[in-house]
mmCIF file of C-alpha atoms in Angstrom:
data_model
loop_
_atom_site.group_PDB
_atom_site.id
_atom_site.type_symbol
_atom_site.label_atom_id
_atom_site.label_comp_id
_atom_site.label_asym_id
_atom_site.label_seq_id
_atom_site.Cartn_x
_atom_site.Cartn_y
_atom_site.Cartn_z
ATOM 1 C CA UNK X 599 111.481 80.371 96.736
ATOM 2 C CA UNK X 600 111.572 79.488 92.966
ATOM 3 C CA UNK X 601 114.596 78.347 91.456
ATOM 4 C CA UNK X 602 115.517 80.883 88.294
ATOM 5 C CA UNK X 603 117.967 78.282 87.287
ATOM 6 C CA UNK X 604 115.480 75.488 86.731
ATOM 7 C CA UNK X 605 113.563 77.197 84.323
ATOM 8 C CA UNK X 606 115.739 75.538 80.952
ATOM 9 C CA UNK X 607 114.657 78.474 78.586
ATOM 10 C CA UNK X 608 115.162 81.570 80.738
ATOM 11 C CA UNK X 609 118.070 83.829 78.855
ATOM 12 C CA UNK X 610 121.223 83.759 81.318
ATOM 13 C CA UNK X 611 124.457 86.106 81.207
ATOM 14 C CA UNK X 612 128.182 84.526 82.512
ATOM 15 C CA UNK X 613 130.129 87.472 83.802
ATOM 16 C CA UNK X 614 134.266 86.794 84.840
ATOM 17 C CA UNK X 615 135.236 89.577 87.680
ATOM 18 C CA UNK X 616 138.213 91.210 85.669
ATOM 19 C CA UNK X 617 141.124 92.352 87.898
ATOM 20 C CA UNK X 618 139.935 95.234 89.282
ATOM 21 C CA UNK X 619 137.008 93.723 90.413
ATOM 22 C CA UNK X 620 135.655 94.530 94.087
ATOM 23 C CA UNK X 621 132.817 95.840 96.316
ATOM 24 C CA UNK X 622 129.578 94.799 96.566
ATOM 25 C CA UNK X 623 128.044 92.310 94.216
ATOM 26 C CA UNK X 624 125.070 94.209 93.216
ATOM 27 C CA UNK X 625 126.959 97.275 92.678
ATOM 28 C CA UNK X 626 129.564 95.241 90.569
ATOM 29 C CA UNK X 627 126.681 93.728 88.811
ATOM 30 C CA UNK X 628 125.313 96.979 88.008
ATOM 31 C CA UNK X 629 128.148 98.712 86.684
ATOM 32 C CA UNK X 630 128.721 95.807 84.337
ATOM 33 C CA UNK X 631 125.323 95.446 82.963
ATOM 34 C CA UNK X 632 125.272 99.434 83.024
ATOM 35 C CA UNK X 633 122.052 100.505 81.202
ATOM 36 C CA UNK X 634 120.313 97.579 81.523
ATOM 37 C CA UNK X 635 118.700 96.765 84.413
ATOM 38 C CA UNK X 636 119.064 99.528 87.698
ATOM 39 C CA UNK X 637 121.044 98.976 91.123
ATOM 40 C CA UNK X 638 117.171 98.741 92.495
ATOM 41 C CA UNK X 639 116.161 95.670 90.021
ATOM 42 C CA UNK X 640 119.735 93.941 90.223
ATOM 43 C CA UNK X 641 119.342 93.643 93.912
ATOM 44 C CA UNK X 642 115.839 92.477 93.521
ATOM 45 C CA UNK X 643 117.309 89.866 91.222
ATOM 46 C CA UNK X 644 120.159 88.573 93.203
ATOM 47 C CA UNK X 645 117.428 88.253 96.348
ATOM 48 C CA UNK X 646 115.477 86.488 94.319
ATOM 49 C CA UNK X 647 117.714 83.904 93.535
ATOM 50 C CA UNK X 648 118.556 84.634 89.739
ATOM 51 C CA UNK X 649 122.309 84.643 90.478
ATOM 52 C CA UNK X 650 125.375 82.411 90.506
ATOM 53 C CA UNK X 651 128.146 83.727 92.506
ATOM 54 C CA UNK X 652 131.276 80.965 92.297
ATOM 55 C CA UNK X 653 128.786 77.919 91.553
ATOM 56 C CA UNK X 654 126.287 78.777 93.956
ATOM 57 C CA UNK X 655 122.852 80.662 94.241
ATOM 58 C CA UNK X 656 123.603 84.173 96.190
ATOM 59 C CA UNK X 657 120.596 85.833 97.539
ATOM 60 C CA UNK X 658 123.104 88.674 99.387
ATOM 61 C CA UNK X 659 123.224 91.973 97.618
ATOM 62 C CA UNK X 660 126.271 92.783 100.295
ATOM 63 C CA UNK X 661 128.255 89.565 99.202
ATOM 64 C CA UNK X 662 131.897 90.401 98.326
ATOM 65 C CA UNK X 663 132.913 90.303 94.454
ATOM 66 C CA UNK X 664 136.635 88.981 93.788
ATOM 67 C CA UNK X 665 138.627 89.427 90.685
ATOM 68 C CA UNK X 666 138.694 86.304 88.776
ATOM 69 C CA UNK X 667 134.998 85.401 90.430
ATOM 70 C CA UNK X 668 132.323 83.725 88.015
ATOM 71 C CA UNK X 669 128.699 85.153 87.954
ATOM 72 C CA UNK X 670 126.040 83.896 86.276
ATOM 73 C CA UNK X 671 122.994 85.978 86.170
ATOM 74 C CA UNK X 672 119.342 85.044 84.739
ATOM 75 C CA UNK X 673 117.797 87.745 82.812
ATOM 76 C CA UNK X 674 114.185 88.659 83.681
ATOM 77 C CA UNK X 675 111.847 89.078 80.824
ATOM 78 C CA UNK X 676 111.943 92.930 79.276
ATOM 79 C CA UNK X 677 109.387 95.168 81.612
ATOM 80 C CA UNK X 678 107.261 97.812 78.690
ATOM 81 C CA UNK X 679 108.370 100.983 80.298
ATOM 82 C CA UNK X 680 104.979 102.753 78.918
ATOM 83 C CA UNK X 681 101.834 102.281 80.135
ATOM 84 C CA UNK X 682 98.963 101.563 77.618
ATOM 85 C CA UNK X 683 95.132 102.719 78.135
ATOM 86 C CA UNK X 684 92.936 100.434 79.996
ATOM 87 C CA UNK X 685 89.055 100.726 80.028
ATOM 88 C CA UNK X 686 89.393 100.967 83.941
ATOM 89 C CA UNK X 687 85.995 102.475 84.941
ATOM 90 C CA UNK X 688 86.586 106.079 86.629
ATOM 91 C CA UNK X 689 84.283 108.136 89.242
ATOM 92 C CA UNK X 690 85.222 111.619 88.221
ATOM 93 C CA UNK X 691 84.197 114.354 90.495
ATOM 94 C CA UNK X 692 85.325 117.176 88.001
ATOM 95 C CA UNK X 693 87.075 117.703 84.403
ATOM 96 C CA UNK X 694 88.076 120.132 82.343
ATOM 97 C CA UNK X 695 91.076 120.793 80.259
ATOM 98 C CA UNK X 696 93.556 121.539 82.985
ATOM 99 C CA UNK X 697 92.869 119.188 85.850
ATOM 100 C CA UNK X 698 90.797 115.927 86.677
ATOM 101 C CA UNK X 699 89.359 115.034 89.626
ATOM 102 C CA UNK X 700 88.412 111.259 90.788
ATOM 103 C CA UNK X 701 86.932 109.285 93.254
ATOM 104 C CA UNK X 702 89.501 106.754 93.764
ATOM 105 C CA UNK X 703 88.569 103.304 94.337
ATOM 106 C CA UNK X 704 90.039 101.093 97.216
ATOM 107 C CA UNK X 705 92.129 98.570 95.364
ATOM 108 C CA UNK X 706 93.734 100.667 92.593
ATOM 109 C CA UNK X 707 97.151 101.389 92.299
ATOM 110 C CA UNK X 708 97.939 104.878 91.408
ATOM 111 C CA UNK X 709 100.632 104.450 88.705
ATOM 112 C CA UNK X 710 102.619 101.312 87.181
ATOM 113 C CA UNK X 711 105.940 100.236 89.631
ATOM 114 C CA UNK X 712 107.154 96.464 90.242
ATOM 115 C CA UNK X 713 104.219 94.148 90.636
ATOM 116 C CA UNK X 714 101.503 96.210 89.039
ATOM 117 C CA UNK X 715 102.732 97.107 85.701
ATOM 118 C CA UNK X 716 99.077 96.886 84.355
ATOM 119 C CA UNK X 717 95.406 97.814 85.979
ATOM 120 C CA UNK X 718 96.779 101.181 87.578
ATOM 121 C CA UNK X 719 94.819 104.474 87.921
ATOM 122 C CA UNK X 720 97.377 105.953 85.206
ATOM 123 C CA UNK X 721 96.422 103.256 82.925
ATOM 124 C CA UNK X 722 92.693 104.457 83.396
ATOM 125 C CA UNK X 723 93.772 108.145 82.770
ATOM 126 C CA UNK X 724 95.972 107.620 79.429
ATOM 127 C CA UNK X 725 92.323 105.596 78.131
ATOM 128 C CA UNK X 726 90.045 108.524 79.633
ATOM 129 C CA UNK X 727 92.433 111.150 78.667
ATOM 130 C CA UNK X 728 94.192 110.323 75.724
ATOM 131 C CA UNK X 729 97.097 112.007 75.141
ATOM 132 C CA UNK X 730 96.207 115.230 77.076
ATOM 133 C CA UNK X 731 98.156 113.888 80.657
ATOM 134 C CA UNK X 732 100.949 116.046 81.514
ATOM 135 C CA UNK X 733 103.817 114.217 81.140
ATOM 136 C CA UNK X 734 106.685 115.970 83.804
ATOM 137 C CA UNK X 735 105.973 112.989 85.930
ATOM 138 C CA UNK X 736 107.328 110.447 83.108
ATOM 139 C CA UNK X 737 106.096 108.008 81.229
ATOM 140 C CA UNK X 738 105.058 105.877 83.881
ATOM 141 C CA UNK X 739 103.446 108.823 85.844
ATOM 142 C CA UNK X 740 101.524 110.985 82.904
ATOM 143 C CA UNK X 741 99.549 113.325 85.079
ATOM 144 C CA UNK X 742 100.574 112.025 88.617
ATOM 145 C CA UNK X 743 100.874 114.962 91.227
ATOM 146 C CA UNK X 744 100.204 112.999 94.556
ATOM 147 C CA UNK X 745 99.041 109.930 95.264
ATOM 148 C CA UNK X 746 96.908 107.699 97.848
ATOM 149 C CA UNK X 747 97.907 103.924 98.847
ATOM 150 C CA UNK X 748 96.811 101.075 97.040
ATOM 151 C CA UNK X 749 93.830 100.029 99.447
ATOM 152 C CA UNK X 750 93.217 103.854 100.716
ATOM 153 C CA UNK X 751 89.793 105.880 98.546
ATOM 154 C CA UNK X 752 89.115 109.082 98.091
ATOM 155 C CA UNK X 753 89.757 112.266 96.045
ATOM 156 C CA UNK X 754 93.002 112.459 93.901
ATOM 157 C CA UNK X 755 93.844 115.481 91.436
ATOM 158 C CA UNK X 756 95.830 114.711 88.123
ATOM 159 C CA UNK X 757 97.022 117.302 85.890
ATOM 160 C CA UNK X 758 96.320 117.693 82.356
ATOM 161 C CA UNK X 759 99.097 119.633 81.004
ATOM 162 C CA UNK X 760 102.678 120.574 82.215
ATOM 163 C CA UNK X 761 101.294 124.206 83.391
ATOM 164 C CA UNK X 762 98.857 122.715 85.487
ATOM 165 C CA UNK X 763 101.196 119.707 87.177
ATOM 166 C CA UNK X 764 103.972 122.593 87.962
ATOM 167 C CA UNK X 765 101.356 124.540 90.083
ATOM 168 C CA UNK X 766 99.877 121.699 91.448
ATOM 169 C CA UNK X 767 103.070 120.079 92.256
ATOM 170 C CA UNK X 768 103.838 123.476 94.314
ATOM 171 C CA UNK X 769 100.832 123.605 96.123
ATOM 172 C CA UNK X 770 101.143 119.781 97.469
ATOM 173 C CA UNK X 771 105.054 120.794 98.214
ATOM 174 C CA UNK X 772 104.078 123.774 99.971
ATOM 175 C CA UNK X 773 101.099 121.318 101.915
ATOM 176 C CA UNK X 774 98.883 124.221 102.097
ATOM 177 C CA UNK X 775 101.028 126.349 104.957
ATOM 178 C CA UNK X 776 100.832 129.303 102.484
ATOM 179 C CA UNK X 777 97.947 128.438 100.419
ATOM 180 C CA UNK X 778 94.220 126.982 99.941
ATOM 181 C CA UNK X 779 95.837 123.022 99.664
ATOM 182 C CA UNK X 780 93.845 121.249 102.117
ATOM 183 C CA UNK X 781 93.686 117.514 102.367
ATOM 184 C CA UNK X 782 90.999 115.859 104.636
ATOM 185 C CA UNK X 783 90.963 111.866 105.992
ATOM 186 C CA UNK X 784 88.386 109.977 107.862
ATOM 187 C CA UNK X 785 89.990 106.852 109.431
ATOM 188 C CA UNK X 786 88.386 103.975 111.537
ATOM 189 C CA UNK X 787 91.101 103.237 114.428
ATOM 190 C CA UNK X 788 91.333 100.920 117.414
ATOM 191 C CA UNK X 789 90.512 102.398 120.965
ATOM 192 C CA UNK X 790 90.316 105.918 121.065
ATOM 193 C CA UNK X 791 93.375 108.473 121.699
ATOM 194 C CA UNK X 792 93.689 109.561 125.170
ATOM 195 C CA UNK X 793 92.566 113.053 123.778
ATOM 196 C CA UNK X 794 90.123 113.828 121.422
ATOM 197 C CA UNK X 795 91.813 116.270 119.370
ATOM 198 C CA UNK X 796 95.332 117.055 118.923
ATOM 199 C CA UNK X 797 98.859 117.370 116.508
ATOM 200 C CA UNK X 798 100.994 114.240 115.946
ATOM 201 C CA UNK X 799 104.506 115.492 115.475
ATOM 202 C CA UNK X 800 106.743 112.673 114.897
ATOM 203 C CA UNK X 801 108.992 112.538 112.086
ATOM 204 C CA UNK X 802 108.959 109.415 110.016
ATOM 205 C CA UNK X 803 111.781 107.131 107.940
ATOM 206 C CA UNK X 804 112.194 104.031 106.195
ATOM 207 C CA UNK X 805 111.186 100.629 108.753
ATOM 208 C CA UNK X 806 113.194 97.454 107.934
ATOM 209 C CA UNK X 807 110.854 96.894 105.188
ATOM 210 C CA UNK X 808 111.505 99.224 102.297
ATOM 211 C CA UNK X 809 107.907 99.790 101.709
ATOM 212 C CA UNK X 810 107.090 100.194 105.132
ATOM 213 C CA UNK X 811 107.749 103.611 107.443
ATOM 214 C CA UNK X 812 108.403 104.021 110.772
ATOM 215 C CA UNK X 813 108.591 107.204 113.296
ATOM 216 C CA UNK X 814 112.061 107.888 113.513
ATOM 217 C CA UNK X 815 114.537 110.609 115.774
ATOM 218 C CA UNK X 816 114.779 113.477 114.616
ATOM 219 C CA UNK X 817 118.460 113.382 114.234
ATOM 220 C CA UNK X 818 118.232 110.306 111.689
ATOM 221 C CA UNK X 819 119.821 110.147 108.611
ATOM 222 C CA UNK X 820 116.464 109.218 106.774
ATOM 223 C CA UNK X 821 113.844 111.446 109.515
ATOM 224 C CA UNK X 822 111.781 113.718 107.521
ATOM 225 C CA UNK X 823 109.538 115.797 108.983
ATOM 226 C CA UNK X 824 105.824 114.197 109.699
ATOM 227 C CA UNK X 825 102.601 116.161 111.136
ATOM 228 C CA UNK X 826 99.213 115.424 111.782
ATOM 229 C CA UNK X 827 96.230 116.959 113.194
ATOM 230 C CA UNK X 828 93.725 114.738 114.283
ATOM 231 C CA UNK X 829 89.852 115.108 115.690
ATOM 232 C CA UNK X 830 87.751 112.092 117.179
ATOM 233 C CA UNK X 831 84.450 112.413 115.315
ATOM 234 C CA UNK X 832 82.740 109.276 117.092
ATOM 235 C CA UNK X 833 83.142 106.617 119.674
ATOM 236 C CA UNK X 834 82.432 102.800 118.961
ATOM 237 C CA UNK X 835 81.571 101.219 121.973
ATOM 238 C CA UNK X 836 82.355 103.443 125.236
ATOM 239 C CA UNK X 837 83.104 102.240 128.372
ATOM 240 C CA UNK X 838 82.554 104.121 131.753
ATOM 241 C CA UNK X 839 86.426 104.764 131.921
ATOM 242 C CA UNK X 840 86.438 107.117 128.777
ATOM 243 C CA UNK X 841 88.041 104.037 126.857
ATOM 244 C CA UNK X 842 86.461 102.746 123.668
ATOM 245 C CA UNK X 843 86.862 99.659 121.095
ATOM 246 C CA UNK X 844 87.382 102.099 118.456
ATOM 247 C CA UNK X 845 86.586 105.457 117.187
ATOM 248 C CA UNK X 846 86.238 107.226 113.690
ATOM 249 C CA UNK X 847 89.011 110.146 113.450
ATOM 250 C CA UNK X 848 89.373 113.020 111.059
ATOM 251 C CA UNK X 849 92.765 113.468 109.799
ATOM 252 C CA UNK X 850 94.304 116.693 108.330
ATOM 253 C CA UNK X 851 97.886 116.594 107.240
ATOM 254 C CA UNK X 852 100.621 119.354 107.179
ATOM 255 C CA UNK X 853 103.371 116.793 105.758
ATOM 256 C CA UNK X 854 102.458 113.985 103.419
ATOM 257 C CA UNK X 855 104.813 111.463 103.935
ATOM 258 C CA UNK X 856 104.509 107.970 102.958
ATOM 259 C CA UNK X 857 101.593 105.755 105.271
ATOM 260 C CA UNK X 858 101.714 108.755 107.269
ATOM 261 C CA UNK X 859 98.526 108.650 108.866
ATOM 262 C CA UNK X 860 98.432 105.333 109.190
ATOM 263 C CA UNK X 861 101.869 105.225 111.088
ATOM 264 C CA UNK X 862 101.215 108.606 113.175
ATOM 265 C CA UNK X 863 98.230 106.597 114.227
ATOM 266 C CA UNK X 864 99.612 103.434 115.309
ATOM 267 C CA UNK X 865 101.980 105.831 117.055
ATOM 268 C CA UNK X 866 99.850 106.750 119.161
ATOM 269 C CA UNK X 867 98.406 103.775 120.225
ATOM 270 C CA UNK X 868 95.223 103.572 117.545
ATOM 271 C CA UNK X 869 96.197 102.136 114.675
ATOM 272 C CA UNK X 870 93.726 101.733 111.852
ATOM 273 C CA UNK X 871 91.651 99.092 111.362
ATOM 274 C CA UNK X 872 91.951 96.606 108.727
ATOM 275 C CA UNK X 873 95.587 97.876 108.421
ATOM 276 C CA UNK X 874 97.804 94.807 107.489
ATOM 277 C CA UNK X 875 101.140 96.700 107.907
ATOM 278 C CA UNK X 876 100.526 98.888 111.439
ATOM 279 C CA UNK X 877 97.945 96.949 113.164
ATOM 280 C CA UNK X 878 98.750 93.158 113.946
ATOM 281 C CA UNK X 879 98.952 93.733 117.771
ATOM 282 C CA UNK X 880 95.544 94.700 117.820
ATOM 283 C CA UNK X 881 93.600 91.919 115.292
ATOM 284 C CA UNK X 882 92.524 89.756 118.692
ATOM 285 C CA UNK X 883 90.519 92.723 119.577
ATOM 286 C CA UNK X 884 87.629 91.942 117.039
ATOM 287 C CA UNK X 885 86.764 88.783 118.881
ATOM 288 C CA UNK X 886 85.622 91.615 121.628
ATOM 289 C CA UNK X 887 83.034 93.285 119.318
ATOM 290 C CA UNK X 888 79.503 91.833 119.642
ATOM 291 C CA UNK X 889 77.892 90.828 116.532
ATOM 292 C CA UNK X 890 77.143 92.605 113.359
ATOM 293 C CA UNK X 891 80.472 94.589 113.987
ATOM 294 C CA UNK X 892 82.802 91.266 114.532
ATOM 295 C CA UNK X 893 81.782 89.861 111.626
ATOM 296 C CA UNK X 894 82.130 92.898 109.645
ATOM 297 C CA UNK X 895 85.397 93.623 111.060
ATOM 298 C CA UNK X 896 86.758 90.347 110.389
ATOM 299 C CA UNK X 897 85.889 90.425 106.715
ATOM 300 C CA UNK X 898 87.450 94.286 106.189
ATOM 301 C CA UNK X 899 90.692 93.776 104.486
ATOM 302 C CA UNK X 900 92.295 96.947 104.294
ATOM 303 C CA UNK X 901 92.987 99.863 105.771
ATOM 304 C CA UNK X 902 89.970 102.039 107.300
ATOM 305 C CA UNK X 903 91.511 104.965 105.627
ATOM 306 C CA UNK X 904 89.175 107.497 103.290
ATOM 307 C CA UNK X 905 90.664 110.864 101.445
ATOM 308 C CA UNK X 906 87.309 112.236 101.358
ATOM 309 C CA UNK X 907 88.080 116.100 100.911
ATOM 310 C CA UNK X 908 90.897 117.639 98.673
ATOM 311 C CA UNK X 909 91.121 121.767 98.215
ATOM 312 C CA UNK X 910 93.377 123.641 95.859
ATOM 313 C CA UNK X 911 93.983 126.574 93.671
ATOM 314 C CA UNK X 912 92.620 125.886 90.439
ATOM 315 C CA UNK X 913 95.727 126.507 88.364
ATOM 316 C CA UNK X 914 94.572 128.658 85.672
ATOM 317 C CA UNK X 915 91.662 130.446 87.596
ATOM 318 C CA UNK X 916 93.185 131.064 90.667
ATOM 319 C CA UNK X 917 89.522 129.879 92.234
ATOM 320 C CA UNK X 918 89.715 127.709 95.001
ATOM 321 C CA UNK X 919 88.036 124.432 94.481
ATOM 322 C CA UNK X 920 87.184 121.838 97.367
ATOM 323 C CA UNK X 921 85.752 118.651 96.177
ATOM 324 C CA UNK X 922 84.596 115.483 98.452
ATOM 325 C CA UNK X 923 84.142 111.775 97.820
ATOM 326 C CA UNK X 924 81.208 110.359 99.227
ATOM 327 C CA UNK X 925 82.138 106.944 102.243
ATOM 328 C CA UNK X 926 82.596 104.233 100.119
ATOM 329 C CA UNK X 927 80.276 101.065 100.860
ATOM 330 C CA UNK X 928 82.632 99.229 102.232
ATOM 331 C CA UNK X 929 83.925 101.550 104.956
ATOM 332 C CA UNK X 930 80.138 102.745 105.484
ATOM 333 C CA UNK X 931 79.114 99.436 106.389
ATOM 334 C CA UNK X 932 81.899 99.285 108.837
ATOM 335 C CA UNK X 933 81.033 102.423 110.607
ATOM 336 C CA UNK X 934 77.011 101.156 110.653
ATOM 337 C CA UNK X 935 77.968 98.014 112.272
ATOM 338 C CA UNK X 936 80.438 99.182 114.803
ATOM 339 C CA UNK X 937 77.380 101.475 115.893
ATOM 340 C CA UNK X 938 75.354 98.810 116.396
#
């Protein structure tokens, strides 16, 4: 880990614990430095390293604060809470003044957050759209209604104006069990499940990592509820016991809950392939595959995951309006050789 504290020009801040001083140190930290910096980036700070606690780097959020206790903090460099326009290229399925509609790319963030404060999808929206984005999802999310991981592709919707994000924003809350919202995945998974079609109920929380989920009980404090209804489409690979090295499955969610399909998957005992968060008990599995597919396998960094259909209401017209992304080349090529 770097040391904050050997860098000789980064901008520090000595805090004395007054007298009523206690609790946690990130939560003392934050009340001091109120307005500043959030509870979220203070902890992320002390992990880090960039604080003194009585002489000596603390990298616990938990540790105990003491009146009369010396902190020293280093101060990070000031984060531009606005995204600019970036001359990102776009694939866009369908525009007009109310909604867009892209292709999404594998490899593009959806909006600016901690680590990718530049080169996001919204950054190629404000330089596409100007200053037509709606802007109820703030001014890091201008337009933002939904959104698909980093390394996942397919059709996203992004609303133009405030009208249109309120409607949208209902229909992805309401996840189409009243109306036309429909939202369509093709995934490329290890094995196949044990049946060919079927409903993953499970509901999901936060895993140890904060990023990461996890199916949960049901009586959790952080369960929310999860479902999936899945479809085998094609076996890689079949064996005379029914079994196969993988198959491509067609995912239609009810919920849309964080890596959902991705952890419903692994769930179940096919996680995706590619996947670097769900599927490390299953990566000795490509030296199986006969060649083109092990190759190809091997060199398929992400996720086999692919939003290719989105349906809504069009919020103005009230038409319905299904759009689909064509298999990128990447995932095509993995399909073609697992064929083989």
């Amino acid at each position: 880990m770097n040391d904050p504290f050997k860098q000789a020009d980064a901008p520090r801040k000595v805090l004395v614990a007054d007298d009523d001083a206690e609790g946690r140190l990130d939560a003392w930290l934050t009340s001091v430095l109120a307005g500043e910096f959030s509870r979220s980036r203070i902890k992320a700070l002390i992990e880090q390293g960039a604080v003194l606690h009585r002489g000596a780097i603390c990298t616990e959020p938990k540790k105990k604060v003491a009146p009369g206790d010396r902190v020293e903090i280093v101060l990070p460099e000031p984060e531009d809470p606005v995204p600019k326009g970036e001359d990102i290229p776009l694939e866009v399925l369908y525009e007009d003044a109310d909604v867009i509609v892209i292709a999404k790319q594998a490899g593009l963030v959806v909006h600016p957050g901690a680590g990718n404060w530049t080169g996001t999808l919204v950054n190629a929206l404000i330089h596409h759209c100007g200053d037509s984005l709606s802007g109820i999802g703030g001014v890091r999310r201008p337009g933002i209604v939904h959104r698909l991981d980093k390394d996942t592709s397919g059709v996203l919707v992004a609303a133009k104006n405030d009208i249109a994000h309120r409607h949208l924003a209902a229909q992805f809350a309401d996840h189409g069990r009243t109306g036309p919202l429909e939202r369509a995945y093709q995934a490329v998974v290890w094995g196949r499940p044990k049946q060919l079609r079927g409903t993953i109920d499970a509901p999901l929380g936060r895993a140890g990592d904060r990023t990461k989920r996890a199916v949960k009980r049901a009586d959790s404090d952080d369960a929310r509820e999860a479902v999936t209804h899945y479809e085998v489409i094609e076996r890689f690979h079949e064996k005379p016991d029914a079994t196969a090295m993988a198959a491509l499955v067609e995912c239609q969610l009810e919920t849309g809950r964080t890596h959902q399909i991705r952890v419903h998957m692994a769930h179940i005992g096919s996680p995706l392939v590619g996947d670097p968060d769900y599927s490390a008990g299953f990566r000795t599995k490509v030296n199986l595959l006969p060649e083109p597919a092990k190759t190809v396998v091997k060199a398929f960094h992400r996720q086999a995951l692919h939003a290719f259909l989105l349906a809504f209401e069009h919020p103005r017209t009230g038409e319905v309006m299904e759009f689909k992304a064509p298999i990128p080349d990447d995932l095509q090529e993995l399909i073609d050789a697992l064929r083989v």
